[in-house]
XYZ file of N, CA, C and O in Angstrom:
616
model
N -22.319 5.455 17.067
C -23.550 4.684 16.981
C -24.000 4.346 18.391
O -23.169 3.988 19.226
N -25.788 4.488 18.792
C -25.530 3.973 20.240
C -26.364 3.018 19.970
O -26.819 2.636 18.892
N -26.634 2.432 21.723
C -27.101 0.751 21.246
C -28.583 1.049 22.524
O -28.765 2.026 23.250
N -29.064 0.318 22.438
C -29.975 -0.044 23.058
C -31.403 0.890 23.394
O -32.189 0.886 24.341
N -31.272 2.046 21.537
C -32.475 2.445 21.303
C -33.311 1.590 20.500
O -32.826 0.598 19.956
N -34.355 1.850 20.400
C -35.790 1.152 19.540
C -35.179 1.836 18.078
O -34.732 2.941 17.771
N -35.450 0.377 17.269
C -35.394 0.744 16.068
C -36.544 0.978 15.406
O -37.422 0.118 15.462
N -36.771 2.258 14.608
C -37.962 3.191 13.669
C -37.536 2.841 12.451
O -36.345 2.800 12.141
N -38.668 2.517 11.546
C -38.276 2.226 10.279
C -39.079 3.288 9.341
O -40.137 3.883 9.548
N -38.091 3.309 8.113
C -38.609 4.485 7.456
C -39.745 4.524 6.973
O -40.349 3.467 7.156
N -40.583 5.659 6.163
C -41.281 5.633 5.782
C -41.120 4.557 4.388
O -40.222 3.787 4.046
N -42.263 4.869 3.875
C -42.476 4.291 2.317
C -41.640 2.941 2.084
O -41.039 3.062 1.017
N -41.418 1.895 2.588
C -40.778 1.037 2.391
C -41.717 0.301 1.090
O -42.836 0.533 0.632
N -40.681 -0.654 0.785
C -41.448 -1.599 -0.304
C -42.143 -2.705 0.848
O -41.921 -2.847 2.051
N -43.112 -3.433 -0.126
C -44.038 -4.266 0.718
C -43.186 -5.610 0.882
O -43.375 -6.536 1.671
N -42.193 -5.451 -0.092
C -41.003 -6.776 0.056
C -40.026 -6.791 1.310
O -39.427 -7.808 1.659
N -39.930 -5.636 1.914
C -39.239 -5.659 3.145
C -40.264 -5.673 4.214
O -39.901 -6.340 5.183
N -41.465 -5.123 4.331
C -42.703 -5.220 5.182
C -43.061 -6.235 5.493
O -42.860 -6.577 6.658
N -43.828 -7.251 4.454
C -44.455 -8.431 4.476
C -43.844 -9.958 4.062
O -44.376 -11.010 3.707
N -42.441 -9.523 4.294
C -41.576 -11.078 4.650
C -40.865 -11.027 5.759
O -40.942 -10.219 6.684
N -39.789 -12.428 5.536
C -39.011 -12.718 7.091
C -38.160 -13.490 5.907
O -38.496 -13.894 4.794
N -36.923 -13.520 6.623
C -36.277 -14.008 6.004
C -34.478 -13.592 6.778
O -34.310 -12.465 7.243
N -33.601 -14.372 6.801
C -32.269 -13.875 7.568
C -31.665 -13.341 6.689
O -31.860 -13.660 5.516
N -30.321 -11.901 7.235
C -30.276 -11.262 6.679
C -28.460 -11.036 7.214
O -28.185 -10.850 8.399
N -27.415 -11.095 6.146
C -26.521 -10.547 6.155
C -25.953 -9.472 6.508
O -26.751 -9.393 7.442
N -25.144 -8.309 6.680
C -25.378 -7.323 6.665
C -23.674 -7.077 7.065
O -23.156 -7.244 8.169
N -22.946 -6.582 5.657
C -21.515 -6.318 6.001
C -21.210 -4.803 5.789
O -21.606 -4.111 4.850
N -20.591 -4.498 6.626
C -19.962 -3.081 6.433
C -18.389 -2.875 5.499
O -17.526 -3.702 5.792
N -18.051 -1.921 4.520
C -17.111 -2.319 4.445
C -16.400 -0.621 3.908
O -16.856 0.219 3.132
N -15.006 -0.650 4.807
C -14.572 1.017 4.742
C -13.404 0.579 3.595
O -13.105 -0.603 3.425
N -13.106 1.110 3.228
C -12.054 1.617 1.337
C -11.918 -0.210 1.572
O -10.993 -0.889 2.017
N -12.896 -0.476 1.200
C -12.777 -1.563 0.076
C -12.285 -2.976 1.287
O -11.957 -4.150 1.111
N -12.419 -2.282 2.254
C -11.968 -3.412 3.465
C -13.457 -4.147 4.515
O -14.443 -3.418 4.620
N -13.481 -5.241 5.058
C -14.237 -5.336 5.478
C -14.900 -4.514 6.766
O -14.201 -3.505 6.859
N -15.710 -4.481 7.587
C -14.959 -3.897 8.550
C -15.956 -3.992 9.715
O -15.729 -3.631 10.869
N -17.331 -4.643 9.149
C -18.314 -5.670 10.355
C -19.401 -6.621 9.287
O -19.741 -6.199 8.181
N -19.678 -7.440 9.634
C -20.583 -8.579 9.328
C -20.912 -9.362 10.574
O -20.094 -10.022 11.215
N -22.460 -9.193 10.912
C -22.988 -9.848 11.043
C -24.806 -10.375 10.647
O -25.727 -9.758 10.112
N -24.725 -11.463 11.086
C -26.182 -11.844 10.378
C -26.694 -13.170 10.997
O -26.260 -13.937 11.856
N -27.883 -13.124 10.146
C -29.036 -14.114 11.075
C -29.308 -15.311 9.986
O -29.706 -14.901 8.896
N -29.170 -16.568 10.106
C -29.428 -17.650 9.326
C -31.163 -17.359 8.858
O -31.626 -17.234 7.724
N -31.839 -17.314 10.140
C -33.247 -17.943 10.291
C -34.076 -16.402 10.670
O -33.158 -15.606 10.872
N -34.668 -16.081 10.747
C -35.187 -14.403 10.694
C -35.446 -14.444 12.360
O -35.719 -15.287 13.215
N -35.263 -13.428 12.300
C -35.081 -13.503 14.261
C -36.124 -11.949 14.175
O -36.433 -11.776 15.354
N -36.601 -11.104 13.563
C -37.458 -10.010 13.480
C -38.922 -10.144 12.903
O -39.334 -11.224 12.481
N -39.480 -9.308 12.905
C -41.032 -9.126 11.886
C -41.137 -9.100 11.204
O -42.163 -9.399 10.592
N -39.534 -8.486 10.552
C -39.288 -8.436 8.379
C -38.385 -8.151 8.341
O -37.496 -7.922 9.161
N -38.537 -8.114 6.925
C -36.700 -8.220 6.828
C -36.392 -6.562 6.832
O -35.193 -6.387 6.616
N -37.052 -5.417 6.997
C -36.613 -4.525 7.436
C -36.131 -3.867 8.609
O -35.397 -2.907 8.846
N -36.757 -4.660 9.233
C -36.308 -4.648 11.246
C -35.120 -5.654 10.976
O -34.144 -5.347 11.661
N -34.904 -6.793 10.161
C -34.127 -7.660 9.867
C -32.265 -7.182 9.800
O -31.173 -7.622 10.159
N -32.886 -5.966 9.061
C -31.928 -5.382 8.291
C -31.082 -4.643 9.080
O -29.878 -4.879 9.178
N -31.644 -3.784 9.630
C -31.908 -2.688 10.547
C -30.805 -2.910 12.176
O -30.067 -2.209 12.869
N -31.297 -4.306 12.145
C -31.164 -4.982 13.768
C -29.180 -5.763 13.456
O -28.243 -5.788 14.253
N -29.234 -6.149 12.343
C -27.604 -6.449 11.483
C -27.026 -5.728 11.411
O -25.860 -5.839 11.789
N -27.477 -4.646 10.919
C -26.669 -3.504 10.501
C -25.967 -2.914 11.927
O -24.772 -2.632 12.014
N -27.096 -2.764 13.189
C -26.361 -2.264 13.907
C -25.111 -3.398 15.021
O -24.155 -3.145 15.754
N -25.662 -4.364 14.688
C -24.709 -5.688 15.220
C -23.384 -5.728 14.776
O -22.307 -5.902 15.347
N -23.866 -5.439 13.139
C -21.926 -5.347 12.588
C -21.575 -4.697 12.683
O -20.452 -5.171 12.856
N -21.388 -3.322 12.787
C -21.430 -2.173 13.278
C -20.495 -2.064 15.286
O -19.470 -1.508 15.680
N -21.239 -2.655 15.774
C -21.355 -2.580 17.132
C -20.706 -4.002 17.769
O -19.897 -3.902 18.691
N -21.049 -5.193 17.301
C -20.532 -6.066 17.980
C -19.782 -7.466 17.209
O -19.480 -8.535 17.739
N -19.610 -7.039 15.790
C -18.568 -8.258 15.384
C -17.172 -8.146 16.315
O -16.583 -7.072 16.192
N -16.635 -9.026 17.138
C -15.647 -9.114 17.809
C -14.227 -9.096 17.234
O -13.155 -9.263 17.815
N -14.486 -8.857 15.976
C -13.734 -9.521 15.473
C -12.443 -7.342 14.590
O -11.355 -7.071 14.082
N -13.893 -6.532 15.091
C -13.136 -5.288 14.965
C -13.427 -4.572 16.041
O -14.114 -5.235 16.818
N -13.148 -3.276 16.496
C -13.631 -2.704 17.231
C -14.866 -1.694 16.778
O -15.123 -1.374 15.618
N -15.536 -1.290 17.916
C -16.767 -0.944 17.265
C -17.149 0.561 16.643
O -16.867 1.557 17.310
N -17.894 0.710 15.151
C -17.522 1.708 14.627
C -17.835 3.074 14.969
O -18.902 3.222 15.564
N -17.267 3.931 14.771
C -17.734 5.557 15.303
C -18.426 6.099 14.552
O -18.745 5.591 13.477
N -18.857 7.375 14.988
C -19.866 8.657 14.045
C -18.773 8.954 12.963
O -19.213 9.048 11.817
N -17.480 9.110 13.121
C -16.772 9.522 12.621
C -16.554 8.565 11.233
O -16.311 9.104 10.152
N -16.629 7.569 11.328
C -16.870 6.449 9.792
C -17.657 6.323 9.586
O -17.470 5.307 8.916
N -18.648 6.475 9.542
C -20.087 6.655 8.847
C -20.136 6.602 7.586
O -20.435 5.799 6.702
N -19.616 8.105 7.754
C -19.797 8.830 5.839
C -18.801 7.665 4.888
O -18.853 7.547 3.664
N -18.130 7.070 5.600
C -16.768 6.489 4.597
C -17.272 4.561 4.657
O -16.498 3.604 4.627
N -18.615 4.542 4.735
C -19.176 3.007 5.034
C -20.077 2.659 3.515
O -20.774 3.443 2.871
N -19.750 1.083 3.206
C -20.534 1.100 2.497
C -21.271 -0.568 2.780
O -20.646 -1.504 3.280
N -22.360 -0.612 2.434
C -23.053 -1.926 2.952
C -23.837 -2.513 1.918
O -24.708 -2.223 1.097
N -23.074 -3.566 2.360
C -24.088 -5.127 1.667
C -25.267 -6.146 2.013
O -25.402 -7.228 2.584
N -25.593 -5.748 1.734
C -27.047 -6.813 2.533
C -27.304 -8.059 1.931
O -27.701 -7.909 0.776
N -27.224 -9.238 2.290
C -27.760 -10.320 1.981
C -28.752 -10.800 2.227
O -29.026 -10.732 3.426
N -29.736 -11.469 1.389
C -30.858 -11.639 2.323
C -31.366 -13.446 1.435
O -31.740 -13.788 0.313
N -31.072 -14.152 2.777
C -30.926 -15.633 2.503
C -32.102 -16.332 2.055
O -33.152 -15.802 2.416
N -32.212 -17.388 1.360
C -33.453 -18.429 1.333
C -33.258 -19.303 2.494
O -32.178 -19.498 3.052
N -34.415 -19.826 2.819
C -34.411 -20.832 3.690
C -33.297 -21.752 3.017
O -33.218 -21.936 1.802
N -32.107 -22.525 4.354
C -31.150 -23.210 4.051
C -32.066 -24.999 3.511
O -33.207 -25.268 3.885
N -31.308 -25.836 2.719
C -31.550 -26.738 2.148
C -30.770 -27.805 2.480
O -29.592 -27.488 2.313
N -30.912 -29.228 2.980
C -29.807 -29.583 3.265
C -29.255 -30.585 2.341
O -30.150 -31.399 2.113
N -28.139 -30.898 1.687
C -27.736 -31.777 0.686
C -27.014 -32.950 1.293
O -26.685 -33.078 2.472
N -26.856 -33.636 0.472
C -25.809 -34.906 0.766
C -24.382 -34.907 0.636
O -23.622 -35.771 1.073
N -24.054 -33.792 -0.048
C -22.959 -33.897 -1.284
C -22.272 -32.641 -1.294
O -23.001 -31.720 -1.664
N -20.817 -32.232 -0.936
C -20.173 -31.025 -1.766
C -20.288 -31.060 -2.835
O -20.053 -29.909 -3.204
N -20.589 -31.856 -3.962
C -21.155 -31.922 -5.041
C -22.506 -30.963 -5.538
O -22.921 -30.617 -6.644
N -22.757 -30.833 -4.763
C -24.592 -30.274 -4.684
C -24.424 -28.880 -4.165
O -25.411 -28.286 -3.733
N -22.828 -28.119 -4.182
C -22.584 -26.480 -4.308
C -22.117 -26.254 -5.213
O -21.507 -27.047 -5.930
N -22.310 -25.018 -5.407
C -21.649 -23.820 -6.407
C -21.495 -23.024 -5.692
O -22.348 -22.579 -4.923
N -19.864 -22.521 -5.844
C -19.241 -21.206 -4.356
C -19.841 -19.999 -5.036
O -19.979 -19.115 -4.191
N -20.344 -19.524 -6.497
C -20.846 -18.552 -7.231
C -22.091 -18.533 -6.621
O -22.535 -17.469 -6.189
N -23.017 -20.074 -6.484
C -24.272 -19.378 -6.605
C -25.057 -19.493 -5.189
O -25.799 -18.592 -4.798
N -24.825 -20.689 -4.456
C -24.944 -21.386 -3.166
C -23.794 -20.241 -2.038
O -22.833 -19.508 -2.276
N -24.470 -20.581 -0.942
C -24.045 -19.764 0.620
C -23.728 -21.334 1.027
O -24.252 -22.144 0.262
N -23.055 -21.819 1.969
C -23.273 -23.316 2.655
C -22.773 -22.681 4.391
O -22.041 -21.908 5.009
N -23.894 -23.775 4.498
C -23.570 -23.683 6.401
C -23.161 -25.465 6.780
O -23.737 -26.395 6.217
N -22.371 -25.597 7.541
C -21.485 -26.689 8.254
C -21.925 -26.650 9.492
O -21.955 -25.640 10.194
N -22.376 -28.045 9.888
C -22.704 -28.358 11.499
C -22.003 -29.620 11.817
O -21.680 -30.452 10.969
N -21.725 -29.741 13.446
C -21.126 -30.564 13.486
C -21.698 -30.369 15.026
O -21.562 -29.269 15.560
N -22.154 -31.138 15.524
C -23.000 -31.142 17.026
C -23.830 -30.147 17.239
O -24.932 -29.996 16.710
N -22.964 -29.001 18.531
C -23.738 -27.533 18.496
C -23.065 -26.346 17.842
O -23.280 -25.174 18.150
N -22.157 -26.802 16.829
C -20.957 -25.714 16.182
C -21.581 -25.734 14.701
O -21.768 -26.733 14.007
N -21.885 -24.261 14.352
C -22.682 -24.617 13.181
C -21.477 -23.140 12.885
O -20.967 -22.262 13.580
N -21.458 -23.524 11.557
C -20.799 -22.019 10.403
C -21.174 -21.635 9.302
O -21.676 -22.441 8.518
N -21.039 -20.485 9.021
C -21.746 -20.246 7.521
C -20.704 -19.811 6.719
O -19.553 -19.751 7.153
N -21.064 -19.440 5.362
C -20.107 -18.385 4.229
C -21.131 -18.369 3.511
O -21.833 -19.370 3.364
N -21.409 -17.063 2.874
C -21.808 -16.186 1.934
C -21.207 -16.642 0.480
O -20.006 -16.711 0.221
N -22.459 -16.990 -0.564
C -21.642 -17.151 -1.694
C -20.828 -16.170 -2.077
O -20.721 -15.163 -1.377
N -20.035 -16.336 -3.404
C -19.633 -15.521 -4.157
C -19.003 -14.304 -3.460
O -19.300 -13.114 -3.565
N -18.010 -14.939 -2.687
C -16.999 -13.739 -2.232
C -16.149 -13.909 -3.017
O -15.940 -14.861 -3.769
N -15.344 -12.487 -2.785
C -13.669 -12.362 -3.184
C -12.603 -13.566 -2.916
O -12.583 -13.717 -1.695
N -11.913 -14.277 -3.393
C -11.015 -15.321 -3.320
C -11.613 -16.657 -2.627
O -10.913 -17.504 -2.072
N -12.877 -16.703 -2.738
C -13.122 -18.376 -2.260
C -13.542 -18.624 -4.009
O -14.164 -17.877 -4.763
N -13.197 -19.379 -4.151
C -12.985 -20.013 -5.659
C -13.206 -21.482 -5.726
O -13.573 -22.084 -6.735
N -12.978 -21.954 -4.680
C -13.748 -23.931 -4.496
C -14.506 -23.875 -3.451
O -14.532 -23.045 -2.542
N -15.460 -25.315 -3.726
C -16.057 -25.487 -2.830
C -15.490 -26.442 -1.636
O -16.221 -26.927 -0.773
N -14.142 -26.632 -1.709
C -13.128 -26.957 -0.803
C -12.940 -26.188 0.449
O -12.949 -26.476 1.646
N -12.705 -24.737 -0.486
C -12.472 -24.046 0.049
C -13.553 -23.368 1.146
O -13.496 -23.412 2.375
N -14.403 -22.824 0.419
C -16.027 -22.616 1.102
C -16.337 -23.286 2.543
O -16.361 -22.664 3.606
N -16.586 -24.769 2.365
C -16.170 -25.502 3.530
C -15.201 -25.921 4.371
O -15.241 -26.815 5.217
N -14.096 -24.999 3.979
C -12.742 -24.886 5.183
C -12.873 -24.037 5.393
O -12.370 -23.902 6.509
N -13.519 -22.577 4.886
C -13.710 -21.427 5.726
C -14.974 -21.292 7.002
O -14.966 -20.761 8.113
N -15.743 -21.851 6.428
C -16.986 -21.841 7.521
C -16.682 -23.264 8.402
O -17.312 -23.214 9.458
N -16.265 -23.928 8.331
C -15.634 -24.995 9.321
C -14.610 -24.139 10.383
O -14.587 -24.060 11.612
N -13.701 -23.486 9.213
C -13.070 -22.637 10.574
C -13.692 -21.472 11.560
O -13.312 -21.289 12.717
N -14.603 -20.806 10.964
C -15.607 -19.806 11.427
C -16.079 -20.958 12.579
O -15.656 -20.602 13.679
N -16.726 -22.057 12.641
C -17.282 -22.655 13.426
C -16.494 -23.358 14.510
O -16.861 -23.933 15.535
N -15.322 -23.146 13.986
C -14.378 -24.058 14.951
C -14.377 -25.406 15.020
O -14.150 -25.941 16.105
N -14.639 -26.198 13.832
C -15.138 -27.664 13.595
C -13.737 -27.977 12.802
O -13.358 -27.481 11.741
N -13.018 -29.033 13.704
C -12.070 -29.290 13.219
C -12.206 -30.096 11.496
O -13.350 -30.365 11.128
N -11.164 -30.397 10.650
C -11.093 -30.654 10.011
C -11.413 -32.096 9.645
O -11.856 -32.343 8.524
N -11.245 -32.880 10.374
C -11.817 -34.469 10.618
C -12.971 -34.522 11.126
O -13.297 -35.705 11.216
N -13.785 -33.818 11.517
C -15.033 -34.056 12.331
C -15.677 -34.017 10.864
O -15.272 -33.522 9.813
N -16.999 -34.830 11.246
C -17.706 -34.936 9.852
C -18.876 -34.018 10.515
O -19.052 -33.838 11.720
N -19.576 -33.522 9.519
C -20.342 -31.962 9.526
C -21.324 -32.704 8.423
O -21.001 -33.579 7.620
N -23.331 -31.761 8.731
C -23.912 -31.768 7.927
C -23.728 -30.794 7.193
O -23.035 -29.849 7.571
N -24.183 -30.820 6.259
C -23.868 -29.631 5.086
C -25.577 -28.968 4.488
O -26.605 -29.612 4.278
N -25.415 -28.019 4.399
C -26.980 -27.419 3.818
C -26.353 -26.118 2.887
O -25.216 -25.651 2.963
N -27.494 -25.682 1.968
C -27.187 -24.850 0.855
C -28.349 -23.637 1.047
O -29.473 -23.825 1.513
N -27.879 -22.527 0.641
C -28.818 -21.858 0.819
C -28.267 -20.355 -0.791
O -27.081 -20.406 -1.115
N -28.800 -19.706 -1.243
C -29.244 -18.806 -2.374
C -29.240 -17.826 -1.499
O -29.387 -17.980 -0.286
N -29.001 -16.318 -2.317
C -28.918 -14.926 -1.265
C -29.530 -14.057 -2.601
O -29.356 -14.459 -3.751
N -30.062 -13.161 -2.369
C -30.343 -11.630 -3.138
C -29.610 -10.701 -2.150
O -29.780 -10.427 -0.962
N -28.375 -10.166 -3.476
C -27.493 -9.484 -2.565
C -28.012 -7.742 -2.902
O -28.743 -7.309 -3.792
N -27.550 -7.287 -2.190
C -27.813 -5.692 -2.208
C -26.409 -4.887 -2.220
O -25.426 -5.320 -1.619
N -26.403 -4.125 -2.682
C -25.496 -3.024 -2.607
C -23.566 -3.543 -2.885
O -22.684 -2.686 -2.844
């Protein structure tokens, strides 16, 4: 994959990826493993097809968290796209569902997210000890909490 060409978008798109904005998930994942995610809370593009486009090659290229992928995994990739509502902010862990709600955690300038409805997060305990740890917000620090809804893809 290389980096720092202009992204072209395809023809014939739907007018739903054209004429919105909206932040956008975007995980890669090889035999059933993860293998990049990254994404944008707040739309950082023109639509969510440049949206898409601009994630895809981020997880791909710069989650730190793998090394970055080759021509050679391509064919063996499969991708998920999330594509968020504006976040909401609540009062209450009460006021999630890990099924249906995404939640982001702030705590000064350390903000974290999680994606609803993954594999093995099962509380909303849990939900907010994973994106607390993503953020690096210790466990005693008190954090705002906001909710946000996804239309997932693929």
């Amino acid at each position: 994959m290389e980096t720092g060409k202009a992204l072209t978008l395809p023809n014939a798109l739907p007018d739903e990826l054209l004429g919105n904005r909206a932040g956008v998930f975007v995980s890669l994942h090889k035999n059933g493993r993860l293998r990049g995610c990254i994404g944008t809370i707040a739309p950082t593009a023109a639509n969510i097809a440049l949206e898409i486009m601009q994630n895809a090659v981020s997880a791909g290229l710069h989650d730190t968290r793998f090394a970055p992928v080759t021509a050679f995994e391509l064919p063996f990739l499969t991708y998920k796209v999330d594509v968020l509502s504006p976040p909401v902010r609540i009062d209450s862990p009460a006021e999630l569902d890990v099924k249906r709600y995404g939640v982001i955690v702030t705590s000064g300038q350390r903000r974290g997210l999680l994606l609803p409805n993954l594999d093995g997060v099962d509380t909303v305990e849990e939900q907010i000890a994973i994106a607390r740890q993503k953020a690096g917000i210790p466990d005693r620090a008190s954090v705002k909490l906001e909710r946000f809804e996804v239309v997932r893809h693929g």
